Amino acid sequence: MTIKRIVFATGNAGKIKEIQAILADLGLEVLSMKDAGVSADIEEDGSTYEENALIKSRAVAACLGERGQQEGTVVMADDSGLEIDFLNREPGVHSARYMGEDTSYRIKNANLIERLEGVEDERRGARFVCAIAVVLPDGRELTSRGVIEGRIGYEEKGENGFGYDPIFYVPEFGRTTAELTEEEKNRVSHRGNALRLMKEQLKEINGSKSRPL
Ligand code: IMP
């Protein structure tokens, strides 16, 4: 079985660019759902990042399968979130839906800073977590997880990135992830780390003689 392409189950063009850069050395075509002509309304109702990523990749694999287009195609999806220690790891898997899907991140970020009012540095620990799930053309499933550790800041800082980036301070850089360049963020981010681990799993499967991709 020869793998020709990866379809990434997201409608987010920014994510596709990031993923294409990180997976470039696999030498495979990386397409968004839109590029692959797939649209699916997927309910992410799993209780872990891995479950949600699997729900998405299975749904897209099923769509492609129905159309006889799954041959040579790896379907990949991610799910991510922000865990704040002081808030018992909230908003976690509910990060996108926290305070409502359509609420602006200005408001969500201001709310989280307010909930941490008076909390000292050492107890402001937080992490972004990302799970990547893959469905192979023969139905095998793989997952990987990546993390970036940081702290919740005292105010929003930076214009890059998206979501909770302006309040996520990375001690190693002395900046928030919204103040990092795209390349700096990819090198250390939860998504970058999870993708690199998945890339190793894919390379290993591809290199194995008994059950190649
Ligand atoms: P999803 O994995 O696309 O469902 O994203 C979950 C949510 O987690 C996003 O909508 C953001 O709120 C948050 N999130 C995940 N990764 C990041 C990041 O790199 N920066 C900022 N927020 C993030």
Short mmCIF file of C-alpha atoms and ligand atoms in Angstrom, two decimals:
data_model
loop_
_atom_site.label_atom_id
_atom_site.label_comp_id
_atom_site.label_asym_id
_atom_site.label_seq_id
_atom_site.Cartn_x
_atom_site.Cartn_y
_atom_site.Cartn_z
CA MET A 1 0.00 0.00 0.00
CA THR A 2 1.45 3.35 -0.97
CA ILE A 3 0.60 6.50 0.92
CA LYS A 4 0.18 9.48 -1.36
CA ARG A 5 -1.50 12.08 0.77
CA ILE A 6 -2.62 13.22 4.18
CA VAL A 7 -6.04 14.77 4.60
CA PHE A 8 -6.12 16.91 7.73
CA ALA A 9 -9.59 17.14 9.30
CA THR A 10 -9.76 20.90 9.81
CA GLY A 11 -11.29 23.86 8.07
CA ASN A 12 -8.67 26.16 9.60
CA ALA A 13 -6.27 27.38 6.87
CA GLY A 14 -3.74 28.57 9.48
CA LYS A 15 -3.46 25.07 10.94
CA ILE A 16 -2.92 23.51 7.49
CA LYS A 17 0.01 25.84 6.80
CA GLU A 18 1.59 24.97 10.14
CA ILE A 19 1.05 21.24 9.58
CA GLN A 20 2.41 21.36 6.02
CA ALA A 21 5.60 22.98 7.34
CA ILE A 22 6.12 20.42 10.10
CA LEU A 23 5.32 17.37 7.92
CA ALA A 24 7.18 18.62 4.82
CA ASP A 25 9.96 16.02 5.06
CA LEU A 26 7.49 13.11 4.76
CA GLY A 27 7.20 14.13 1.10
CA LEU A 28 3.42 13.65 1.07
CA GLU A 29 0.71 15.97 -0.15
CA VAL A 30 -1.11 17.55 2.83
CA LEU A 31 -4.69 18.62 2.09
CA SER A 32 -7.40 20.30 4.13
CA MET A 33 -10.92 18.84 4.16
CA LYS A 34 -11.90 21.56 1.71
CA ASP A 35 -9.02 20.67 -0.65
CA ALA A 36 -10.18 17.04 -0.49
CA GLY A 37 -13.80 18.08 -1.16
CA VAL A 38 -15.05 16.71 2.16
CA SER A 39 -17.46 18.50 4.45
CA ALA A 40 -18.68 16.97 7.66
CA ASP A 41 -20.50 18.42 10.62
CA ILE A 42 -18.72 16.61 13.43
CA GLU A 43 -19.78 16.71 17.06
CA GLU A 44 -16.70 16.68 19.28
CA ASP A 45 -18.30 15.10 22.32
CA GLY A 46 -15.41 12.98 23.56
CA SER A 47 -14.07 13.39 27.08
CA THR A 48 -10.37 13.44 26.10
CA TYR A 49 -8.35 15.22 23.42
CA GLU A 50 -7.49 11.83 21.90
CA GLU A 51 -11.15 10.78 21.70
CA ASN A 52 -12.12 14.04 19.99
CA ALA A 53 -9.25 13.81 17.50
CA LEU A 54 -10.27 10.21 16.71
CA ILE A 55 -13.93 11.21 16.27
CA LYS A 56 -12.86 13.78 13.65
CA SER A 57 -10.43 11.57 11.77
CA ARG A 58 -12.85 8.60 11.73
CA ALA A 59 -15.67 10.79 10.38
CA VAL A 60 -13.52 12.14 7.53
CA ALA A 61 -12.10 8.66 6.79
CA ALA A 62 -15.70 7.35 6.56
CA CYS A 63 -16.65 10.15 4.11
CA LEU A 64 -13.67 9.37 1.91
CA GLY A 65 -14.37 5.63 2.19
CA GLU A 66 -17.97 6.08 1.03
CA ARG A 67 -16.66 7.79 -2.07
CA GLY A 68 -13.97 5.18 -2.65
CA GLN A 69 -11.31 7.85 -2.10
CA GLN A 70 -9.55 6.45 0.92
CA GLU A 71 -6.88 4.53 -0.94
CA GLY A 72 -3.43 5.92 -0.33
CA THR A 73 -4.82 8.45 2.14
CA VAL A 74 -3.93 9.00 5.78
CA VAL A 75 -6.62 10.96 7.62
CA MET A 76 -5.26 13.10 10.45
CA ALA A 77 -7.02 15.31 13.01
CA ASP A 78 -6.08 17.21 16.13
CA ASP A 79 -7.78 18.37 19.26
CA SER A 80 -6.29 20.79 21.73
CA GLY A 81 -6.96 22.91 24.75
CA LEU A 82 -5.61 25.02 27.58
CA GLU A 83 -5.32 23.56 31.09
CA ILE A 84 -4.96 25.96 34.03
CA ASP A 85 -3.80 24.26 37.22
CA PHE A 86 -5.47 26.76 39.57
CA LEU A 87 -8.82 26.11 37.82
CA ASN A 88 -8.54 22.32 38.11
CA ARG A 89 -7.29 22.11 34.52
CA GLU A 90 -10.19 24.09 33.08
CA PRO A 91 -11.10 24.95 30.32
CA GLY A 92 -9.36 21.77 29.04
CA VAL A 93 -11.24 19.82 26.36
CA HIS A 94 -13.89 22.53 26.47
CA SER A 95 -11.45 25.33 25.53
CA ALA A 96 -13.15 26.26 22.25
CA ARG A 97 -16.60 26.26 23.89
CA TYR A 98 -15.56 28.06 27.10
CA MET A 99 -18.03 30.93 27.73
CA GLY A 100 -19.67 30.06 24.38
CA GLU A 101 -18.18 29.25 20.99
CA ASP A 102 -18.95 32.73 19.63
CA THR A 103 -17.59 34.71 22.58
CA SER A 104 -14.50 36.70 21.63
CA TYR A 105 -11.12 35.70 23.02
CA ARG A 106 -10.71 39.23 24.41
CA ILE A 107 -13.58 38.38 26.75
CA LYS A 108 -12.51 34.80 27.47
CA ASN A 109 -8.93 35.88 28.21
CA ALA A 110 -10.06 38.77 30.44
CA ASN A 111 -12.32 36.36 32.31
CA LEU A 112 -9.51 33.87 32.96
CA ILE A 113 -7.16 36.62 34.17
CA GLU A 114 -9.91 37.81 36.50
CA ARG A 115 -10.45 34.30 37.86
CA LEU A 116 -6.73 34.23 38.74
CA GLU A 117 -6.74 37.61 40.43
CA GLY A 118 -4.41 37.64 43.44
CA VAL A 119 -2.94 34.23 42.54
CA GLU A 120 0.85 34.31 42.76
CA ASP A 121 3.25 33.28 39.95
CA GLU A 122 3.96 29.76 41.26
CA ARG A 123 0.30 28.84 41.20
CA ARG A 124 -0.42 30.23 37.71
CA GLY A 125 0.90 27.12 35.95
CA ALA A 126 -0.84 26.12 32.70
CA ARG A 127 -0.24 24.07 29.58
CA PHE A 128 -1.49 23.77 26.06
CA VAL A 129 -2.17 20.13 25.17
CA CYS A 130 -2.66 18.70 21.70
CA ALA A 131 -3.60 15.19 20.60
CA ILE A 132 -3.16 14.05 17.02
CA ALA A 133 -5.12 11.06 15.72
CA VAL A 134 -4.58 9.20 12.48
CA VAL A 135 -6.72 6.67 10.62
CA LEU A 136 -4.68 4.67 8.12
CA PRO A 137 -6.21 3.39 4.87
CA ASP A 138 -6.40 -0.15 6.34
CA GLY A 139 -8.33 1.12 9.38
CA ARG A 140 -5.45 1.14 11.86
CA GLU A 141 -5.54 4.06 14.29
CA LEU A 142 -2.68 5.97 15.91
CA THR A 143 -2.55 8.80 18.45
CA SER A 144 0.14 11.10 19.83
CA ARG A 145 0.14 13.88 22.41
CA GLY A 146 2.23 17.04 22.76
CA VAL A 147 2.40 19.64 25.51
CA ILE A 148 3.87 23.08 26.13
CA GLU A 149 4.19 24.23 29.75
CA GLY A 150 3.76 27.86 30.75
CA ARG A 151 1.95 30.29 33.05
CA ILE A 152 -1.09 32.52 32.80
CA GLY A 153 0.00 36.15 32.50
CA TYR A 154 -1.47 39.21 34.22
CA GLU A 155 -2.59 40.93 31.01
CA GLU A 156 -2.97 40.14 27.29
CA LYS A 157 0.28 40.54 25.37
CA GLY A 158 1.13 40.07 21.68
CA GLU A 159 -0.72 40.01 18.40
CA ASN A 160 0.39 36.70 16.84
CA GLY A 161 -1.28 33.33 17.07
CA PHE A 162 -4.90 32.97 18.12
CA GLY A 163 -7.18 32.01 21.01
CA TYR A 164 -5.53 32.01 24.42
CA ASP A 165 -2.05 32.85 23.08
CA PRO A 166 -1.97 36.44 24.49
CA ILE A 167 -2.30 35.19 28.10
CA PHE A 168 -0.02 32.13 27.80
CA TYR A 169 3.44 33.11 29.05
CA VAL A 170 6.36 30.83 28.20
CA PRO A 171 9.16 31.27 30.79
CA GLU A 172 11.79 29.85 28.41
CA PHE A 173 11.17 32.79 26.02
CA GLY A 174 10.07 35.40 28.55
CA ARG A 175 7.16 36.10 26.18
CA THR A 176 3.61 34.93 25.53
CA THR A 177 2.93 32.59 22.60
CA ALA A 178 1.24 35.58 20.94
CA GLU A 179 4.65 37.33 21.02
CA LEU A 180 6.49 34.44 19.36
CA THR A 181 7.03 34.23 15.61
CA GLU A 182 5.24 31.39 13.83
CA GLU A 183 8.51 29.54 13.51
CA GLU A 184 9.41 29.95 17.20
CA LYS A 185 5.97 28.73 18.24
CA ASN A 186 6.05 25.68 15.92
CA ARG A 187 9.39 24.62 17.40
CA VAL A 188 8.03 24.37 20.95
CA SER A 189 4.24 24.20 20.68
CA HIS A 190 1.94 21.40 21.82
CA ARG A 191 0.78 20.92 18.21
CA GLY A 192 4.34 20.93 16.87
CA ASN A 193 5.42 18.38 19.49
CA ALA A 194 2.42 16.10 18.88
CA LEU A 195 2.90 16.28 15.10
CA ARG A 196 6.60 15.46 15.34
CA LEU A 197 5.78 12.39 17.47
CA MET A 198 3.13 11.31 14.95
CA LYS A 199 5.58 11.81 12.11
CA GLU A 200 7.97 9.36 13.80
CA GLN A 201 5.18 6.78 14.14
CA LEU A 202 4.30 7.17 10.46
CA LYS A 203 7.93 6.86 9.39
CA GLU A 204 8.30 3.72 11.50
CA ILE A 205 5.22 2.08 9.98
CA ASN A 206 6.33 3.07 6.50
CA GLY A 207 9.76 1.57 7.10
CA SER A 208 8.51 -1.74 8.52
CA LYS A 209 8.55 -4.59 6.03
CA SER A 210 5.78 -6.67 7.61
CA ARG A 211 2.98 -4.08 7.60
CA PRO A 212 3.98 -1.06 5.56
CA LEU A 213 1.50 1.78 5.13
P1 IMP B 1 -9.35 22.82 18.60
O1 IMP B 1 -8.32 21.81 18.90
O2 IMP B 1 -9.20 23.44 17.27
O3 IMP B 1 -10.73 22.34 18.92
O4 IMP B 1 -9.05 24.03 19.59
C1 IMP B 1 -9.39 24.06 20.93
C2 IMP B 1 -9.24 25.43 21.52
O5 IMP B 1 -8.10 25.43 22.37
C3 IMP B 1 -8.99 26.57 20.56
O6 IMP B 1 -10.18 27.10 20.07
C4 IMP B 1 -8.30 27.57 21.45
O7 IMP B 1 -9.21 28.21 22.26
C5 IMP B 1 -7.46 26.68 22.34
N1 IMP B 1 -6.13 26.50 21.77
C6 IMP B 1 -5.59 25.36 21.26
N2 IMP B 1 -4.35 25.56 20.81
C7 IMP B 1 -4.07 26.87 21.02
C8 IMP B 1 -2.94 27.68 20.74
O8 IMP B 1 -1.92 27.25 20.18
N3 IMP B 1 -3.05 28.97 21.11
C9 IMP B 1 -4.14 29.48 21.70
N4 IMP B 1 -5.22 28.79 21.97
C10 IMP B 1 -5.20 27.47 21.64
#
